[in-house]
């Protein structure tokens, strides 16, 4: 168990949130060879803590279903305690989204929350839980409307937002709507009984379709959608991570973000600057997160980017739409656009 803080008041909602963080983050390689996806900063804090910030006040414990780079996640939690207890459960081999959920479910509350570890969203989970209780279903899934549904799970919605069908990553002609699984849901604990143990199980492909017309022993029946608008992003690719950062900066989630940028630099907000950075004579922003001890040398310029701890940007170098891993050095005069960079000597794949 890592971290502790004052516990929220009991509201009758889910007391446990299982957060899935066991994926390899292949679409963010080579950076994810070094850093797990959830520990990449975005608008001033690691992506994982943006997910934690969504949990409603009923939640007393967050359980992390970890696999890939679990040790790094655990160390980060120890060094930067979150104000709620976080329990880390490791998988020996990847168990998939369903298997990972089940593996982390000992002592879970009824109902419980299930969250992907890389979503950025404006969803109000207190309202989602209230809707869940009202419908009396087995589960309620948050849904966001997108134009291109191909990379996502798509639902057909019926009366009172009952989910009638769920199709994972459909071809456009098979997509029943534009409402997609936003990666945050609430479930009856009995749903866990449907997940086989000891092998990889995809919750979306193997379990969810069977829940849509099913009940638990307390008569909770079917799965409902909770639609929300404003913003959502799955920060799983470089472009989407930078888009997620812009969304977070733009939607007023700046309260926690340190905006002080030292002396002298030309700063165009929104910008988040870590401790011990040197930015004199550099141009920073908008939409930039700098980790700790980042050095931007004279005349360099950084926009719409994420630079992790200890990055150095040489004199006159320009970075746009870049994600730079810890300790990397950008040579003087370089022009970097739309790239994920890691330090020399870091694993490249
Ligand atoms: P890509 O390799 O780039 O597709 O990323 P991913 O597998 O890390 O993430 P994806 O978006 O496909 O998965 C959704 C969520 O489930 C993410 O938060 C993942 O960390 C998590 N996840 C995926 N596979 C597993 C697994 O085998 N075990 C656990 N515990 N979590 C998983």
Coordinates of C-alpha atoms and ligand atoms in Angstrom, one line a residue:
X1 CA 0.0 0.0 0.0
X2 CA 1.4 3.4 -0.9
X3 CA 0.2 6.8 0.3
X4 CA -2.5 7.8 2.7
X5 CA -4.7 10.8 3.3
X6 CA -7.9 11.9 4.9
X7 CA -10.6 9.5 3.7
X8 CA -13.7 10.8 1.9
X9 CA -17.1 10.6 3.4
X10 CA -19.2 7.4 2.8
X11 CA -21.8 8.1 0.0
X12 CA -22.9 4.6 -0.8
X13 CA -21.0 4.6 -4.1
X14 CA -18.2 2.3 -5.1
X15 CA -15.4 2.2 -2.5
X16 CA -12.8 0.6 -4.7
X17 CA -11.6 1.7 -8.2
X18 CA -9.6 -0.9 -10.2
X19 CA -7.3 1.0 -12.6
X20 CA -5.8 -1.1 -15.4
X21 CA -2.2 -0.2 -16.1
X22 CA -0.7 -3.5 -17.3
X23 CA -0.5 -2.7 -21.0
X24 CA 2.8 -2.4 -22.9
X25 CA 2.0 1.0 -24.4
X26 CA 3.3 -0.2 -27.8
X27 CA 2.0 2.9 -29.6
X28 CA 4.3 5.1 -27.5
X29 CA 7.5 3.2 -28.2
X30 CA 10.4 3.8 -27.9
X31 CA 9.5 6.0 -24.9
X32 CA 7.5 3.2 -23.2
X33 CA 10.6 0.9 -23.3
X34 CA 11.9 3.3 -20.6
X35 CA 8.8 4.7 -19.0
X36 CA 5.4 3.1 -18.6
X37 CA 2.7 5.0 -20.5
X38 CA 0.9 6.1 -17.3
X39 CA 4.0 7.8 -16.0
X40 CA 4.4 10.1 -18.9
X41 CA 3.5 13.6 -17.8
X42 CA 0.7 15.5 -19.4
X43 CA -0.5 19.0 -18.4
X44 CA 1.6 19.1 -15.3
X45 CA 1.2 15.7 -13.8
X46 CA 1.6 12.0 -14.8
X47 CA -1.3 10.7 -16.9
X48 CA -2.2 8.2 -14.2
X49 CA -2.9 11.0 -11.6
X50 CA -5.3 12.6 -14.1
X51 CA -7.2 9.3 -14.0
X52 CA -7.0 9.1 -10.2
X53 CA -8.5 12.7 -10.1
X54 CA -11.7 11.4 -11.7
X55 CA -12.6 9.0 -8.8
X56 CA -15.7 10.1 -6.9
X57 CA -15.6 10.8 -3.1
X58 CA -17.0 7.3 -2.2
X59 CA -13.8 5.7 -3.3
X60 CA -11.5 4.7 -0.4
X61 CA -9.0 2.7 -2.2
X62 CA -7.5 2.6 -5.7
X63 CA -6.2 -0.8 -6.9
X64 CA -3.7 -0.8 -9.7
X65 CA -3.7 -3.8 -11.9
X66 CA -0.1 -3.7 -13.0
X67 CA 2.1 -5.8 -15.2
X68 CA 4.6 -4.1 -17.5
X69 CA 7.0 -1.9 -15.5
X70 CA 5.1 -2.4 -12.3
X71 CA 8.3 -1.7 -10.3
X72 CA 8.6 1.8 -11.9
X73 CA 5.0 2.5 -11.1
X74 CA 5.4 1.4 -7.5
X75 CA 8.5 3.6 -7.0
X76 CA 6.7 6.6 -8.5
X77 CA 3.8 6.1 -6.1
X78 CA 6.2 5.9 -3.2
X79 CA 8.0 9.0 -4.2
X80 CA 4.9 11.0 -5.0
X81 CA 2.1 9.7 -2.7
X82 CA -1.4 10.3 -4.0
X83 CA -3.9 11.5 -1.3
X84 CA -5.8 8.2 -1.4
X85 CA -4.4 4.7 -0.6
X86 CA -3.2 2.9 -3.7
X87 CA -2.7 -0.8 -3.7
X88 CA -0.5 -2.3 -6.4
X89 CA -1.3 -5.8 -7.7
X90 CA 1.2 -7.3 -10.1
X91 CA 0.5 -9.8 -13.0
X92 CA 3.3 -12.3 -13.7
X93 CA 2.1 -12.5 -17.3
X94 CA -0.3 -10.1 -19.0
X95 CA -3.8 -11.2 -18.3
X96 CA -5.6 -8.7 -20.5
X97 CA -8.2 -6.2 -19.4
X98 CA -10.6 -8.8 -18.0
X99 CA -8.0 -11.0 -16.5
X100 CA -6.2 -8.0 -15.0
X101 CA -9.4 -6.8 -13.4
X102 CA -10.1 -10.2 -11.9
X103 CA -6.6 -10.6 -10.6
X104 CA -6.8 -7.3 -8.8
X105 CA -10.3 -7.8 -7.4
X106 CA -9.7 -9.4 -4.0
X107 CA -11.9 -7.6 -1.4
X108 CA -13.4 -5.3 -4.0
X109 CA -16.5 -3.3 -3.2
X110 CA -20.0 -3.9 -4.7
X111 CA -20.3 -2.1 -7.0
X112 CA -16.7 -1.3 -8.1
X113 CA -15.2 1.1 -10.6
X114 CA -13.1 0.0 -13.5
X115 CA -10.9 2.5 -15.2
X116 CA -8.3 2.4 -18.0
X117 CA -5.1 4.0 -16.9
X118 CA -4.7 6.4 -19.8
X119 CA -8.0 8.3 -20.2
X120 CA -8.4 12.0 -20.0
X121 CA -12.0 12.9 -19.6
X122 CA -14.5 15.4 -18.3
X123 CA -16.9 12.7 -17.1
X124 CA -18.5 13.3 -13.7
X125 CA -18.4 10.0 -12.0
X126 CA -20.6 11.0 -9.1
X127 CA -23.4 11.6 -11.7
X128 CA -22.5 8.3 -13.4
X129 CA -22.8 6.4 -10.2
X130 CA -26.2 8.1 -9.4
X131 CA -27.4 7.1 -12.9
X132 CA -26.1 3.5 -12.3
X133 CA -28.1 3.3 -9.1
X134 CA -31.2 4.6 -10.8
X135 CA -31.1 2.2 -13.7
X136 CA -30.4 -0.8 -11.4
X137 CA -28.2 -2.5 -14.0
X138 CA -25.3 -4.8 -13.8
X139 CA -23.1 -2.1 -15.0
X140 CA -22.9 1.4 -16.4
X141 CA -20.3 2.5 -18.9
X142 CA -19.3 6.1 -19.6
X143 CA -19.7 6.9 -23.3
X144 CA -18.3 9.7 -25.5
X145 CA -19.3 10.6 -29.0
X146 CA -16.6 10.6 -31.7
X147 CA -16.5 10.9 -35.5
X148 CA -14.1 8.0 -36.3
X149 CA -15.1 5.0 -34.1
X150 CA -12.7 2.5 -35.7
X151 CA -10.1 2.3 -32.9
X152 CA -12.8 2.0 -30.1
X153 CA -15.6 -0.1 -28.7
X154 CA -18.9 1.1 -30.0
X155 CA -22.4 0.7 -28.5
X156 CA -26.0 0.7 -29.8
X157 CA -28.1 2.6 -27.3
X158 CA -31.8 1.9 -26.6
X159 CA -34.4 3.5 -24.4
X160 CA -33.2 5.0 -21.1
X161 CA -29.6 4.6 -22.4
X162 CA -29.7 0.8 -22.2
X163 CA -26.8 -0.7 -24.1
X164 CA -28.3 -3.1 -26.7
X165 CA -25.1 -4.1 -28.5
X166 CA -21.3 -3.6 -28.1
X167 CA -18.8 -4.0 -30.9
X168 CA -15.1 -3.7 -30.3
X169 CA -13.2 -1.8 -33.0
X170 CA -15.8 -2.2 -35.8
X171 CA -15.4 -1.3 -39.4
X172 CA -17.3 1.9 -40.1
X173 CA -20.3 0.1 -41.7
X174 CA -20.6 -2.2 -38.6
X175 CA -20.5 0.6 -36.1
X176 CA -23.9 0.9 -34.5
X177 CA -23.5 4.5 -33.4
X178 CA -20.8 7.1 -32.7
X179 CA -20.9 6.5 -28.9
X180 CA -17.7 4.8 -27.7
X181 CA -16.6 3.2 -24.5
X182 CA -14.7 6.0 -22.7
X183 CA -12.8 3.5 -20.5
X184 CA -14.5 4.3 -17.2
X185 CA -17.3 2.1 -15.9
X186 CA -19.0 0.8 -12.8
X187 CA -20.0 -2.9 -12.2
X188 CA -21.8 -5.2 -9.9
X189 CA -19.1 -7.4 -8.1
X190 CA -20.8 -10.5 -9.5
X191 CA -19.5 -9.6 -13.0
X192 CA -16.1 -10.9 -11.7
X193 CA -17.6 -14.4 -11.5
X194 CA -17.9 -14.4 -15.3
X195 CA -14.2 -13.9 -15.9
X196 CA -12.2 -17.2 -16.2
X197 CA -9.0 -17.3 -14.2
X198 CA -5.5 -18.3 -15.2
X199 CA -5.5 -17.0 -18.7
X200 CA -5.6 -13.7 -20.7
X201 CA -9.1 -12.4 -21.0
X202 CA -10.3 -9.4 -22.9
X203 CA -13.1 -7.7 -20.9
X204 CA -14.4 -5.9 -24.0
X205 CA -14.4 -8.9 -26.4
X206 CA -15.1 -11.9 -24.1
X207 CA -17.1 -10.6 -21.1
X208 CA -19.0 -7.5 -22.0
X209 CA -21.1 -8.8 -24.8
X210 CA -22.5 -11.5 -22.5
X211 CA -23.5 -9.0 -19.8
X212 CA -25.8 -7.0 -22.0
X213 CA -28.8 -9.2 -21.4
X214 CA -27.8 -10.7 -18.1
X215 CA -28.7 -10.3 -14.4
X216 CA -27.0 -10.8 -11.1
X217 CA -28.4 -12.6 -8.0
X218 CA -29.9 -9.3 -6.7
X219 CA -31.9 -8.7 -9.9
X220 CA -29.6 -6.0 -11.4
X221 CA -30.1 -6.4 -15.1
X222 CA -28.4 -5.2 -18.2
X223 CA -25.8 -2.6 -19.0
X224 CA -26.4 1.1 -19.4
X225 CA -24.6 4.0 -20.9
X226 CA -23.7 7.3 -19.3
X227 CA -23.1 9.8 -22.0
X228 CA -21.0 12.9 -21.5
X229 CA -19.7 15.6 -23.8
X230 CA -17.1 18.3 -23.4
X231 CA -13.8 16.3 -23.7
X232 CA -12.3 12.9 -23.8
X233 CA -9.1 11.4 -25.1
X234 CA -7.2 8.1 -24.9
X235 CA -3.6 9.2 -24.4
X236 CA -2.2 6.1 -26.0
X237 CA -0.4 7.6 -29.1
X238 CA 1.9 10.6 -29.3
X239 CA -0.7 12.7 -31.1
X240 CA -3.4 11.8 -28.7
X241 CA -1.2 12.4 -25.7
X242 CA -0.5 15.9 -26.9
X243 CA -4.1 16.4 -27.7
X244 CA -5.0 15.2 -24.2
X245 CA -2.6 17.8 -22.8
X246 CA -4.2 20.6 -24.7
X247 CA -7.6 19.5 -23.5
X248 CA -6.5 19.4 -19.9
X249 CA -4.9 22.8 -20.1
X250 CA -7.9 24.3 -21.9
X251 CA -10.5 22.9 -19.6
X252 CA -9.5 24.6 -16.4
X253 CA -7.7 21.7 -14.8
X254 CA -4.8 24.0 -14.1
X255 CA -5.3 24.4 -10.4
X256 CA -2.7 21.8 -9.6
X257 CA -0.3 22.8 -12.3
X258 CA 2.8 24.9 -11.2
X259 CA 2.9 27.8 -13.7
X260 CA 5.9 29.6 -12.3
X261 CA 8.5 29.7 -15.0
X262 CA 11.6 31.2 -13.3
X263 CA 13.1 34.5 -14.4
X264 CA 13.6 36.0 -17.8
X265 CA 12.1 33.5 -20.2
X266 CA 9.4 34.4 -22.7
X267 CA 6.5 32.2 -21.6
X268 CA 3.2 31.8 -23.4
X269 CA 0.8 30.0 -21.1
X270 CA -0.4 27.4 -20.6
X271 CA 2.9 26.0 -19.4
X272 CA 3.8 23.7 -16.5
X273 CA 7.3 23.9 -15.2
X274 CA 8.9 21.4 -12.8
X275 CA 11.4 22.2 -10.1
X276 CA 15.0 23.2 -10.8
X277 CA 14.4 24.1 -14.5
X278 CA 16.6 26.7 -16.3
X279 CA 14.8 28.6 -19.0
X280 CA 16.6 31.9 -19.4
X281 CA 16.5 33.2 -22.9
X282 CA 14.2 30.4 -24.2
X283 CA 10.7 30.6 -25.6
X284 CA 8.3 28.3 -24.0
X285 CA 4.6 27.5 -24.7
X286 CA 1.9 27.4 -25.3
X287 CA 0.8 23.8 -24.2
X288 CA 4.1 22.6 -22.7
X289 CA 4.9 20.4 -19.7
X290 CA 8.5 20.5 -18.5
X291 CA 9.6 17.9 -15.9
X292 CA 12.1 18.7 -13.2
X293 CA 15.7 20.0 -14.0
X294 CA 14.9 20.7 -17.6
X295 CA 17.4 23.1 -19.2
X296 CA 16.4 25.1 -22.2
X297 CA 19.4 27.0 -23.5
X298 CA 19.5 30.5 -25.0
X299 CA 17.3 31.0 -28.0
X300 CA 15.7 27.6 -27.9
X301 CA 11.9 27.3 -28.4
X302 CA 9.4 24.7 -27.2
X303 CA 5.8 24.5 -28.1
X304 CA 3.0 21.9 -27.7
X305 CA 5.4 19.4 -26.2
X306 CA 6.2 17.3 -23.2
X307 CA 9.8 17.2 -21.9
X308 CA 10.5 14.8 -19.1
X309 CA 12.9 15.2 -16.2
X310 CA 16.5 16.2 -17.0
X311 CA 16.0 17.0 -20.7
X312 CA 18.4 19.5 -22.2
X313 CA 17.6 21.5 -25.3
X314 CA 20.6 23.1 -27.0
X315 CA 21.0 26.7 -28.1
X316 CA 18.6 27.7 -30.8
X317 CA 16.9 24.3 -31.1
X318 CA 13.2 24.2 -31.9
X319 CA 10.7 21.6 -30.6
X320 CA 7.1 21.3 -31.8
X321 CA 4.6 18.5 -31.0
X322 CA 7.4 16.5 -29.4
X323 CA 7.6 14.1 -26.5
X324 CA 11.1 13.8 -25.0
X325 CA 12.1 11.1 -22.6
X326 CA 14.0 11.6 -19.3
X327 CA 17.6 12.8 -19.6
X328 CA 17.6 13.2 -23.4
X329 CA 19.7 16.0 -25.0
X330 CA 18.5 17.9 -28.1
X331 CA 21.5 19.2 -30.0
X332 CA 21.9 23.0 -30.6
X333 CA 20.1 24.2 -33.7
X334 CA 18.0 21.0 -34.1
X335 CA 14.5 21.3 -35.5
X336 CA 12.2 18.6 -34.0
X337 CA 8.6 18.2 -35.1
X338 CA 6.1 15.5 -34.2
X339 CA 8.6 13.1 -32.7
X340 CA 9.0 10.9 -29.7
X341 CA 12.7 11.0 -28.6
X342 CA 14.6 9.1 -25.9
X343 CA 18.1 9.7 -24.6
X344 CA 21.1 8.1 -26.4
X345 CA 21.7 4.6 -25.1
X346 CA 18.0 4.1 -24.0
X347 CA 16.3 1.0 -25.5
X348 CA 15.0 1.7 -29.0
X349 CA 13.2 -1.6 -29.6
Ligands
LIG1 P1 -0.9 -0.3 -26.8 O1 0.1 -1.4 -26.6 O2 -0.3 0.9 -27.4 O3 -2.2 -0.7 -27.5 O4 -1.4 0.1 -25.3 P2 -1.9 -0.7 -24.1 O5 -2.0 -2.2 -24.3 O6 -1.0 -0.3 -23.0 O7 -3.2 0.0 -23.8 P3 -4.7 -0.2 -24.3 O8 -5.2 1.1 -24.6 O9 -4.8 -1.3 -25.4 O10 -5.4 -0.8 -23.0 C1 -6.4 -0.2 -22.3 C2 -6.0 -0.2 -20.8 O11 -5.8 -1.5 -20.3 C3 -4.6 0.5 -20.5 O12 -4.7 1.3 -19.4 C4 -3.7 -0.6 -20.4 O13 -2.6 -0.3 -19.5 C5 -4.6 -1.7 -19.8 N1 -4.2 -3.1 -20.1 C6 -4.0 -3.6 -21.4 N2 -3.6 -4.8 -21.3 C7 -3.5 -5.2 -20.0 C8 -3.2 -6.4 -19.3 O14 -2.8 -7.4 -19.8 N3 -3.2 -6.3 -17.9 C9 -3.6 -5.2 -17.2 N4 -3.6 -5.2 -15.9 N5 -3.9 -4.0 -17.9 C10 -3.9 -4.0 -19.2

